[in-house]
XYZ file of C-alpha atoms in Angstrom:
686
model
C 22.991 -8.597 -39.490
C 23.215 -11.796 -37.455
C 23.861 -9.740 -34.308
C 20.593 -7.711 -34.911
C 18.676 -10.787 -35.602
C 19.864 -12.326 -32.328
C 18.909 -9.137 -30.391
C 15.417 -9.228 -32.021
C 14.959 -12.875 -31.015
C 15.886 -12.083 -27.397
C 13.663 -9.127 -27.301
C 10.692 -11.283 -28.600
C 11.544 -14.052 -26.045
C 11.558 -11.349 -23.275
C 8.219 -10.098 -24.330
C 6.798 -13.517 -24.536
C 8.041 -14.407 -20.968
C 6.541 -11.109 -19.754
C 3.203 -11.911 -21.212
C 3.116 -15.437 -20.121
C 4.456 -15.091 -16.495
C 5.023 -11.682 -15.199
C 1.888 -10.102 -16.566
C -0.538 -12.428 -14.854
C 1.714 -12.425 -11.737
C 1.744 -8.566 -11.606
C -2.011 -8.478 -12.053
C -2.415 -10.939 -9.131
C -0.135 -8.887 -7.042
C -2.217 -5.717 -7.711
C -5.350 -7.588 -6.971
C -4.113 -8.890 -3.715
C -3.019 -5.467 -2.640
C -6.434 -4.145 -3.168
C -8.064 -7.169 -1.348
C -5.655 -6.498 1.491
C -6.987 -2.968 2.013
C -10.580 -4.218 2.818
C -9.851 -5.736 6.226
C -7.962 -2.496 7.244
C -10.811 -0.205 6.013
C -13.612 -2.331 7.591
C -11.711 -2.803 10.890
C -11.700 -6.505 10.645
C -10.350 -8.175 13.842
C -7.392 -9.823 12.051
C -6.275 -6.493 10.515
C -6.719 -4.674 13.934
C -4.584 -7.297 15.672
C -1.755 -6.892 13.157
C -1.895 -3.134 13.240
C -2.002 -3.151 17.063
C 1.102 -5.380 17.040
C 2.950 -2.937 14.776
C 2.046 0.000 16.879
C 3.233 -1.820 20.134
C 6.269 -2.680 18.375
C 7.033 1.025 17.678
C 6.649 1.900 21.368
C 8.841 -0.941 22.476
C 11.458 -0.127 19.921
C 11.705 3.509 21.189
C 11.373 2.426 24.846
C 10.237 4.569 27.824
C 11.984 7.817 27.923
C 13.240 9.429 31.245
C 10.955 12.126 32.558
C 13.750 14.719 32.055
C 13.904 13.823 28.314
C 10.193 14.139 28.014
C 10.072 17.548 29.676
C 12.916 18.629 27.325
C 10.983 17.343 24.248
C 7.650 18.324 25.287
C 7.944 21.751 27.066
C 4.345 22.146 27.952
C 4.570 18.971 30.087
C 6.938 20.874 32.535
C 3.761 22.455 33.689
C 1.788 19.121 34.133
C 0.902 18.459 37.649
C -1.190 15.560 38.992
C -3.069 15.683 42.103
C -4.106 12.203 43.234
C -7.489 12.025 44.874
C -8.201 8.984 46.999
C -11.209 6.850 46.209
C -12.769 7.423 49.672
C -11.900 11.140 49.670
C -14.068 13.331 52.026
C -16.549 15.594 50.186
C -14.797 18.790 51.225
C -11.409 17.691 49.824
C -12.231 18.681 46.195
C -13.339 22.258 46.971
C -10.164 22.750 49.101
C -7.967 21.510 46.357
C -9.680 23.698 43.789
C -9.169 26.702 46.254
C -5.406 25.992 46.179
C -5.317 25.693 42.310
C -7.288 28.778 41.423
C -4.189 30.321 39.838
C -3.591 27.245 37.619
C -3.917 27.759 33.918
C -6.381 24.881 33.712
C -7.662 22.289 36.145
C -8.947 19.086 34.509
C -11.160 16.945 36.899
C -10.999 13.222 36.028
C -13.515 12.318 38.624
C -17.138 11.237 38.069
C -19.062 13.806 40.099
C -22.182 11.691 40.678
C -25.275 13.579 41.518
C -26.521 11.501 44.209
C -29.820 13.386 44.688
C -30.680 12.894 40.984
C -30.300 9.087 41.213
C -32.818 8.919 44.021
C -36.411 8.160 43.320
C -38.836 10.728 44.536
C -40.537 8.278 47.051
C -37.060 7.208 48.269
C -35.906 10.599 49.291
C -37.492 10.556 52.899
C -35.638 7.290 53.578
C -32.318 9.103 53.656
C -33.210 11.769 56.114
C -30.971 14.731 56.055
C -28.450 13.269 53.682
C -30.129 14.821 50.497
C -29.895 18.312 52.090
C -26.146 17.741 52.941
C -25.485 16.530 49.306
C -27.184 19.670 47.924
C -24.958 21.871 50.123
C -21.830 19.977 49.049
C -22.900 20.421 45.394
C -23.527 24.131 45.729
C -20.256 24.685 47.560
C -18.372 22.885 44.748
C -20.237 24.638 42.052
C -19.420 28.072 43.642
C -15.666 27.205 43.931
C -15.638 26.064 40.283
C -17.476 29.237 39.145
C -14.985 31.366 40.954
C -11.946 29.648 39.646
C -12.894 29.980 35.965
C -10.330 27.323 34.880
C -12.202 23.979 35.592
C -13.005 21.162 33.214
C -15.645 18.669 34.325
C -16.441 15.731 32.372
C -19.334 13.368 31.266
C -19.131 9.650 31.254
C -21.013 6.695 29.891
C -22.823 4.215 32.181
C -24.616 0.990 31.622
C -28.228 1.145 32.890
C -31.479 -0.995 32.724
C -34.077 1.089 30.773
C -37.693 0.274 30.195
C -38.692 -0.598 26.693
C -41.328 1.860 25.419
C -44.674 0.189 24.789
C -44.156 -2.678 27.045
C -44.797 -3.721 30.567
C -41.922 -5.055 32.911
C -39.571 -5.267 29.880
C -36.145 -3.522 30.243
C -33.133 -3.440 28.091
C -29.426 -2.584 28.777
C -28.269 0.641 27.254
C -25.353 2.770 27.925
C -26.350 6.312 28.592
C -24.341 9.392 29.332
C -24.123 10.794 32.824
C -22.942 14.180 34.005
C -22.611 16.038 37.302
C -25.368 18.086 38.940
C -26.676 20.998 36.628
C -25.161 23.512 39.117
C -21.684 22.078 38.680
C -22.036 21.471 34.963
C -23.053 25.136 34.377
C -20.311 26.452 36.722
C -17.523 24.722 34.752
C -15.915 26.780 32.010
C -15.238 23.825 29.832
C -16.919 20.341 29.423
C -15.362 17.158 28.130
C -15.978 13.418 27.991
C -14.052 11.162 30.257
C -14.299 8.059 28.102
C -11.163 5.829 27.730
C -11.626 3.233 25.075
C -9.585 0.101 25.111
C -9.138 -1.702 21.759
C -11.696 -4.264 20.980
C -9.088 -6.807 19.709
C -6.954 -7.003 22.927
C -8.298 -4.405 25.494
C -5.150 -2.272 25.251
C -5.615 1.493 25.150
C -3.740 2.915 22.281
C -6.147 5.545 21.005
C -8.646 8.167 22.133
C -11.766 9.583 20.406
C -11.405 13.306 20.239
C -15.043 13.985 20.207
C -18.177 11.976 21.343
C -21.835 12.677 20.517
C -23.507 12.301 23.706
C -26.918 11.866 22.321
C -29.157 8.933 21.271
C -27.145 7.563 18.449
C -24.047 5.810 17.411
C -20.645 7.237 17.995
C -17.531 6.784 15.867
C -16.378 3.591 17.794
C -19.204 2.239 19.900
C -22.940 2.425 20.666
C -23.104 5.034 23.301
C -26.581 6.498 24.279
C -27.550 9.401 26.255
C -30.121 12.099 27.077
C -27.991 15.204 26.096
C -29.312 15.452 22.592
C -27.138 17.228 19.960
C -24.127 17.743 22.384
C -20.728 17.107 21.006
C -18.164 16.823 23.676
C -14.382 16.913 23.287
C -12.203 14.444 24.977
C -10.696 15.582 28.305
C -7.359 15.660 26.664
C -8.446 17.766 23.815
C -10.228 20.100 26.146
C -7.023 20.563 28.136
C -4.998 21.412 24.967
C -7.643 23.643 23.709
C -7.919 25.461 27.026
C -4.117 25.852 27.131
C -4.431 27.426 23.571
C -7.034 29.914 24.832
C -10.160 28.484 23.213
C -13.532 28.646 24.890
C -16.007 25.735 25.006
C -18.050 26.980 21.999
C -14.951 27.232 19.904
C -13.796 23.666 20.937
C -17.177 22.306 19.784
C -16.714 23.929 16.435
C -13.172 22.350 15.901
C -13.039 20.225 12.711
C -10.456 18.786 10.509
C -9.504 20.430 7.184
C -6.910 18.603 5.082
C -5.697 16.761 7.996
C -5.267 19.816 10.242
C -7.271 20.360 13.314
C -6.856 23.932 14.500
C -6.248 24.844 18.206
C -6.223 28.593 18.265
C -3.398 29.866 15.834
C -1.779 26.413 15.999
C -2.770 23.397 13.994
C -2.095 19.732 14.659
C -2.080 16.995 11.981
C -4.982 14.785 13.038
C -8.337 13.783 11.807
C -11.288 14.276 14.219
C -13.241 11.459 12.575
C -10.932 8.627 13.700
C -9.457 7.881 17.089
C -6.099 9.473 17.791
C -3.050 7.469 18.340
C -1.712 8.373 21.928
C 1.892 8.893 21.516
C 3.121 7.286 24.796
C 6.543 8.043 26.009
C 6.684 6.106 29.006
C 4.578 4.770 31.974
C 2.991 6.441 35.119
C 6.345 8.347 35.854
C 6.444 10.020 32.441
C 5.752 13.563 33.708
C 7.307 13.449 37.136
C 10.343 15.440 36.319
C 10.327 17.299 39.651
C 10.899 14.085 41.665
C 7.994 14.647 44.047
C 5.192 12.435 44.801
C 1.939 13.931 43.301
C -0.649 13.556 46.155
C -3.408 15.740 47.480
C -1.418 16.127 50.691
C 1.166 17.908 48.498
C -1.500 20.723 47.706
C -1.912 21.451 51.386
C 1.825 22.397 51.794
C 1.544 24.764 48.822
C 0.319 28.282 48.307
C -1.964 29.142 45.376
C 0.784 31.069 43.767
C 2.803 27.737 43.597
C 0.210 26.508 41.073
C 0.345 29.526 38.845
C 0.452 28.678 35.195
C 0.168 24.926 35.886
C -1.770 22.295 34.078
C -3.351 20.453 36.903
C -5.059 17.077 36.591
C -7.233 15.805 39.355
C -7.934 12.054 39.421
C -7.867 8.798 41.175
C -4.903 6.686 40.723
C -5.555 3.807 43.183
C -6.562 0.624 41.442
C -9.470 0.156 43.883
C -11.328 2.851 41.821
C -11.507 0.411 38.911
C -10.167 3.053 36.519
C -6.958 1.345 35.375
C -6.276 0.473 31.687
C -3.656 -1.572 30.034
C -1.352 0.471 27.786
C 1.722 -0.372 25.609
C 3.641 0.644 28.845
C 2.003 -1.436 31.424
C -1.331 -0.658 33.323
C -2.035 2.996 34.401
C -5.080 4.907 35.696
C -7.390 6.738 33.408
C -6.008 10.111 34.475
C -2.507 9.119 33.197
C -3.876 8.137 29.854
C -5.649 11.444 29.649
C -2.338 13.111 30.430
C -0.517 11.220 27.702
C -3.188 12.083 25.308
C -2.998 15.839 26.270
C 0.837 15.705 25.852
C 0.247 14.227 22.377
C -1.961 17.074 21.364
C 0.267 19.666 22.757
C 3.241 18.334 20.914
C 4.271 20.590 18.002
C 4.302 17.567 15.763
C 0.918 16.386 16.786
C 0.139 12.694 17.053
C 1.745 10.063 14.809
C -0.434 10.014 11.728
C -0.955 6.794 9.620
C 0.354 6.952 6.169
C -2.229 7.760 3.505
C -3.779 4.523 2.037
C -2.295 5.170 -1.373
C 1.252 5.294 0.043
C 0.611 2.113 2.122
C -0.723 0.418 -0.946
C 2.336 1.290 -2.952
C 4.676 -0.142 -0.214
C 2.452 -3.302 -0.178
C 2.596 -3.604 -3.998
C 6.460 -3.116 -3.947
C 6.951 -5.884 -1.334
C 4.661 -8.213 -3.431
C 6.787 -7.452 -6.587
C 9.921 -8.439 -4.560
C 8.052 -11.637 -3.470
C 7.244 -12.427 -7.181
C 11.102 -12.357 -8.002
C 11.712 -14.945 -5.470
C 8.818 -17.019 -6.712
C 10.393 -16.909 -10.211
C 13.834 -18.032 -8.949
C 13.028 -20.267 -5.990
C 10.811 -23.170 -4.989
C 7.632 -22.415 -2.995
C 9.323 -23.603 0.231
C 12.250 -20.959 -0.434
C 9.788 -18.300 -1.285
C 7.928 -18.919 1.971
C 10.970 -17.856 3.778
C 11.264 -14.733 1.591
C 7.542 -14.017 2.387
C 8.281 -14.165 6.247
C 11.254 -11.961 5.694
C 9.335 -9.456 3.720
C 6.599 -9.344 6.512
C 9.517 -8.695 8.930
C 10.646 -6.047 6.716
C 7.256 -4.424 6.741
C 7.569 -4.091 10.674
C 11.091 -2.546 10.360
C 9.760 0.012 7.932
C 6.849 0.923 10.333
C 9.382 1.247 13.159
C 11.721 3.561 11.168
C 8.719 5.737 9.962
C 7.528 6.063 13.534
C 10.938 6.883 15.128
C 12.436 9.059 12.452
C 9.390 10.719 10.474
C 6.695 10.606 13.193
C 4.441 8.531 10.856
C 2.819 5.260 11.394
C 2.516 2.455 8.666
C -0.728 0.264 8.954
C 1.246 -2.853 8.711
C -1.902 -4.987 8.120
C -2.192 -3.926 4.530
C 1.454 -4.942 3.283
C 1.475 -8.050 5.541
C -1.763 -9.305 4.213
C -0.918 -8.393 0.717
C 2.235 -10.548 0.862
C 0.329 -13.468 2.526
C -2.404 -13.229 -0.154
C 0.180 -12.874 -2.997
C 2.124 -15.816 -1.904
C -0.998 -18.015 -1.429
C -2.509 -16.731 -4.645
C 0.655 -17.666 -6.770
C 0.901 -20.900 -4.880
C -2.595 -21.761 -5.688
C -2.238 -20.587 -9.275
C 0.843 -22.727 -9.863
C -0.763 -25.647 -8.162
C -3.764 -25.402 -10.393
C -1.573 -24.855 -13.349
C 0.485 -27.919 -12.396
C -2.492 -30.073 -12.087
C -3.694 -28.863 -15.570
C -0.385 -29.659 -17.155
C -0.020 -32.966 -15.365
C -3.539 -33.913 -16.444
C -2.612 -33.421 -20.014
C 0.291 -35.826 -19.800
C -1.272 -38.588 -17.631
C -4.947 -37.908 -17.567
C -7.325 -36.674 -14.944
C -7.998 -39.944 -13.228
C -4.451 -41.012 -12.981
C -3.488 -37.541 -11.915
C -5.654 -37.889 -8.724
C -3.897 -41.123 -7.843
C -0.511 -39.756 -8.498
C -1.184 -36.636 -6.322
C -2.593 -38.644 -3.359
C -0.638 -37.456 -0.368
C -1.285 -40.654 1.591
C 0.362 -42.860 -1.040
C 4.006 -42.835 -2.394
C 4.430 -42.842 -6.124
C 6.308 -46.048 -7.168
C 7.042 -47.957 -10.256
C 4.733 -50.732 -11.220
C 0.996 -51.293 -12.102
C -1.638 -53.884 -12.590
C -2.311 -56.663 -15.186
C -5.606 -56.393 -17.091
C -7.158 -57.131 -20.509
C -7.156 -54.000 -22.784
C -6.842 -52.750 -26.248
C -3.656 -51.173 -27.752
C -4.173 -48.676 -30.480
C -1.377 -47.552 -32.708
C -1.580 -45.168 -35.717
C 0.954 -43.266 -37.962
C 1.289 -41.787 -41.404
C 2.829 -43.963 -44.128
C 5.688 -42.197 -46.044
C 5.809 -39.532 -43.501
C 9.736 -39.716 -43.446
C 9.777 -39.146 -47.180
C 7.560 -35.934 -46.678
C 9.797 -34.699 -43.857
C 12.649 -34.571 -46.337
C 10.729 -32.023 -48.426
C 9.617 -29.640 -45.619
C 11.477 -27.590 -42.993
C 11.040 -28.260 -39.244
C 9.070 -24.996 -38.984
C 6.455 -26.233 -41.394
C 6.351 -29.902 -40.041
C 5.773 -28.857 -36.365
C 2.227 -27.301 -36.793
C 1.204 -30.026 -39.188
C 2.240 -32.851 -36.858
C 0.559 -31.081 -33.964
C -2.596 -30.608 -35.850
C -2.687 -34.270 -36.794
C -1.901 -35.631 -33.371
C -4.426 -33.222 -31.872
C -7.067 -34.555 -34.180
C -6.435 -38.301 -33.321
C -6.280 -37.393 -29.575
C -9.640 -35.567 -29.704
C -11.185 -38.632 -31.445
C -9.650 -41.126 -29.023
C -10.587 -39.364 -25.963
C -14.181 -39.007 -27.249
C -14.391 -42.851 -27.345
C -12.677 -43.222 -23.998
C -9.168 -43.754 -24.980
C -5.996 -42.403 -23.183
C -2.988 -41.337 -25.178
C 0.087 -43.096 -23.741
C 2.810 -41.713 -26.015
C 3.771 -39.709 -29.128
C 6.629 -40.757 -31.254
C 6.973 -38.509 -34.428
C 3.938 -38.943 -36.547
C 2.912 -42.172 -34.316
C 0.412 -42.200 -31.583
C -0.004 -44.860 -28.957
C -3.591 -44.923 -27.412
C -4.786 -47.261 -24.642
C -8.421 -48.321 -24.351
C -9.365 -49.991 -20.933
C -12.575 -51.453 -19.850
C -14.731 -48.903 -17.912
C -15.166 -49.792 -14.396
C -18.341 -51.656 -13.342
C -19.261 -52.303 -16.987
C -19.658 -55.731 -18.377
C -18.550 -56.801 -21.894
C -15.708 -55.740 -24.108
C -16.178 -52.192 -24.592
C -12.641 -51.308 -24.858
C -12.153 -53.283 -28.101
C -15.316 -51.935 -29.571
C -14.555 -48.420 -28.749
C -10.939 -48.682 -30.229
C -12.266 -49.796 -33.564
C -14.839 -47.071 -33.622
C -12.235 -44.534 -32.751
C -10.126 -45.657 -35.536
C -12.910 -45.443 -38.012
C -13.721 -41.914 -36.806
C -10.076 -40.866 -36.871
C -9.773 -42.024 -40.545
C -12.745 -39.894 -41.522
C -11.279 -36.920 -39.979
C -7.706 -37.359 -41.117
C -7.882 -38.665 -44.642
C -9.600 -35.698 -46.399
C -7.108 -33.216 -44.960
C -4.072 -35.283 -45.895
C -4.811 -34.416 -49.442
C -3.976 -30.892 -48.769
C -0.924 -31.935 -46.903
C 0.200 -34.116 -49.750
C -0.009 -31.165 -52.119
C 2.498 -29.252 -49.929
C 4.966 -32.176 -49.575
C 4.426 -33.786 -53.059
C 4.194 -37.114 -51.248
C 1.051 -39.240 -50.972
C 0.453 -39.742 -47.192
C -1.728 -42.631 -45.844
C -3.269 -43.151 -42.488
C -2.683 -46.487 -40.842
C -4.005 -48.003 -37.651
C -3.192 -51.181 -35.856
C -5.377 -52.578 -32.982
C -4.795 -55.651 -30.840
C -6.348 -56.681 -27.445
C -4.937 -58.804 -24.801
C -3.372 -58.993 -21.384
C -0.916 -56.303 -20.666
C 0.652 -54.635 -17.504
C -0.727 -51.056 -17.145
C 0.935 -48.629 -14.699
C 3.862 -46.370 -13.974
C 7.077 -47.268 -15.883
C 10.489 -45.581 -16.317
C 13.044 -44.837 -13.508
C 12.928 -43.436 -10.093
C 13.786 -40.004 -11.478
C 11.615 -39.908 -14.479
C 8.251 -41.850 -14.687
C 5.294 -42.022 -17.048
C 2.164 -43.921 -17.608
C 2.694 -46.882 -19.844
C 1.549 -50.343 -20.929
C 3.790 -53.330 -21.530
C 3.163 -56.810 -22.794
C 2.952 -58.958 -25.858
C -0.438 -57.462 -26.784
C 1.174 -53.989 -27.081
C 4.000 -55.215 -29.351
C 1.519 -57.036 -31.562
C -0.501 -53.934 -32.111
C 2.606 -51.749 -33.046
C 3.734 -54.439 -35.535
C 0.350 -54.894 -37.095
C 0.023 -51.129 -37.923
C 2.904 -51.543 -40.405
C 1.037 -54.169 -42.531
C -1.480 -51.714 -43.945
C 0.180 -51.653 -47.352
C 0.163 -55.494 -47.659
C -3.516 -55.806 -46.478
C -4.767 -52.779 -48.555
C -6.710 -51.586 -45.443
C -6.061 -48.525 -43.372
C -7.342 -50.080 -40.224
C -6.024 -53.542 -39.194
C -7.433 -55.337 -36.249
C -6.119 -58.745 -34.971
C -8.156 -61.859 -34.335
C -7.978 -61.370 -30.631
C -9.748 -57.979 -30.944
C -12.093 -59.082 -33.721
C -13.337 -61.988 -31.591
C -14.428 -59.466 -28.947
C -16.424 -57.199 -31.352
C -17.776 -59.727 -33.801
C -21.171 -59.524 -32.431
C -21.267 -55.781 -33.048
C -19.629 -55.317 -36.488
C -18.174 -57.406 -39.423
C -14.667 -56.869 -40.776
C -12.912 -58.342 -43.788
C -10.364 -61.073 -43.312
C -7.008 -60.270 -44.694
C -5.128 -63.472 -44.000
C -2.325 -64.552 -41.710
C 0.879 -62.631 -41.642
C 4.183 -63.211 -39.897
C 5.218 -60.065 -37.953
C 8.746 -59.100 -36.947
C 9.971 -60.737 -33.629
C 7.309 -63.479 -33.541
C 7.296 -67.024 -34.992
C 3.517 -67.514 -34.767
C 1.460 -65.877 -37.491
C -1.231 -63.458 -36.741
C -4.598 -63.534 -38.334
C -5.560 -59.974 -39.480
C -8.850 -58.370 -40.233
C -9.383 -54.999 -41.967
C -11.673 -52.123 -42.660
C -11.469 -48.640 -44.134
C -10.254 -49.445 -47.713
C -9.529 -45.847 -48.805
C -6.821 -45.123 -51.407
C -5.785 -41.857 -53.026
C -6.766 -43.171 -56.433
C -10.261 -43.511 -55.199
C -10.630 -39.964 -54.118
C -12.611 -37.566 -56.418
C -10.588 -35.343 -58.584
C -12.249 -32.060 -57.293
C -11.427 -33.039 -53.589
C -9.132 -29.768 -53.373
C -11.944 -27.674 -54.663
C -14.556 -29.089 -52.280
C -12.138 -29.431 -49.368
C -13.495 -26.332 -47.489
C -17.024 -27.849 -47.707
C -15.958 -31.169 -46.516
C -14.021 -29.739 -43.626
C -16.853 -27.449 -42.448
C -18.756 -30.583 -41.574
C -15.728 -32.128 -39.798
C -14.366 -30.062 -36.924
C -11.379 -32.485 -36.350
C -10.143 -32.123 -39.973
C -10.316 -28.318 -39.568
C -7.538 -28.726 -36.919
C -5.176 -30.180 -39.566
C -6.180 -27.758 -42.325
C -5.265 -24.865 -39.810
C -1.869 -26.424 -39.035
C -1.201 -26.678 -42.758
C -2.106 -23.056 -43.433
C 0.047 -21.961 -40.212
C 2.993 -24.073 -41.416
C 2.955 -22.598 -44.848
C 2.899 -19.050 -43.493
């Protein structure tokens, strides 16, 4: 039976601890996890920085793979071939290269084929003489070669221009509009694409590519791009290459869309969403696809026959940095055409690009890490838990690396990292606020501010001033304690001391100490106020406390069969007020002869037949405000000199009405302080 009782007590204690500590902490962890998702979903700069750092760490952890390994893992890249076109290449170079590559599977031109004639104002054409006619012939020649090959992809690109503001005069605004080659070249190409490479806004490193861009007047998925080609949805050059390899035509590419995370390329599907930029799965730098050990240059094409390019996936682009087409990537800087090749290899990979974990899975990981942090916060100090929080953030990155390397998934680390940081700070702030609230109950709010002053060390000592000491207790309390169990006494004493404390605080007093049924209250003179308010407020508080306590003591006396009486002793004088105790255990206190006299006077209530006793030192300070009855001179313990005592509150049990118990509810309804005691009595009896 005893064993079962102990088990029940342990179970009850566990549930109480869960409700008091773990339940609010768990709620806080869930709340912080939800809040941590907001920066990620809204693409806040701090979240993007953390996610970018995690993705770069994944690439660094894997490292750059040798070209032979890349060709083995991604078999389509064996057919990748880059023909470098110099920035100052002659106009006839591109048609000659296209003639050589007419047997290739697909030729992607990553060159801005600017229509020079379209850029000229009509009145400026005569100034260039025969040049516009020559440009027209070059355009027609290139368009004819492209149309004959039937394997070419040409691109559109954004460009910043000064455009006039409609309805205004001599007012322009900067807008980015989409440009494209001459209409003849655009119509001759079998596929169209956009050439946009978008560095990340947070650190200008290119990690992703937008699979589609709307080249119309409007807002794209990542930036404000404007153009005149209304309702035209162009794929990225890399997506156009992958789709062409799969045998899709331009119209089919434009209709590609994501269904349940699968974007269909012919009979094959890749796990990617076309609404968000795709992660480019870099496997190395500029040399990633050079598994043949040759220098990819346009000169190489002159030494080859068209049959040498049969089935190849050819990229034509400028790789010299003077073309201002270089981008920073996780594997150093590389030209834009290399970025398109990496993106195309990612799309042609059977696994597709690394997909971010679903948000609900990311949130579960974040919540699990926050719960681990809560365990440390329960066992360790905040400084030790700070180290645990740092380790958990490091663990988040390790999880991200492992998912990327072994499962081809990417964990957006900003959600778990921010959740851990917010949970730690949330618990720290909660504990700090809770500590301040608890400390304020022990020492008072004004003293608490002084104790927590970071610019001042907490030392023993205080200051000397004139104040009033207030001591009260219950006469014959020890006799009553013999009749009642501790379980019954506890709520009764708490209700009684709570009542006295509430009254004292209402009159500006501060409770210094509790000792059994005794309460020591200190009344100090308010700052910047003349007079002797501390003494007057102490006496008023005693009278009010008597009114609140005496009626309820009748009910208590019926329980204990002992007549209890309320006694108060008040004395004013000089005393030292401050922090007392030892270096390891301190508390607010007041010491001095005036304090000792107040504690001794309180014990004379039976001899004086008054519940509230006031010394002459206090009465001299309040005599202008109220009149008390003189009791005489009394010798108190420990003092040779007699003390003159005045009294008030002459209430005895024999003077109470006989029907007090019957009318107690009515009396208490008018006295909220006495209600506390009655509730304590009822709880104790239950």
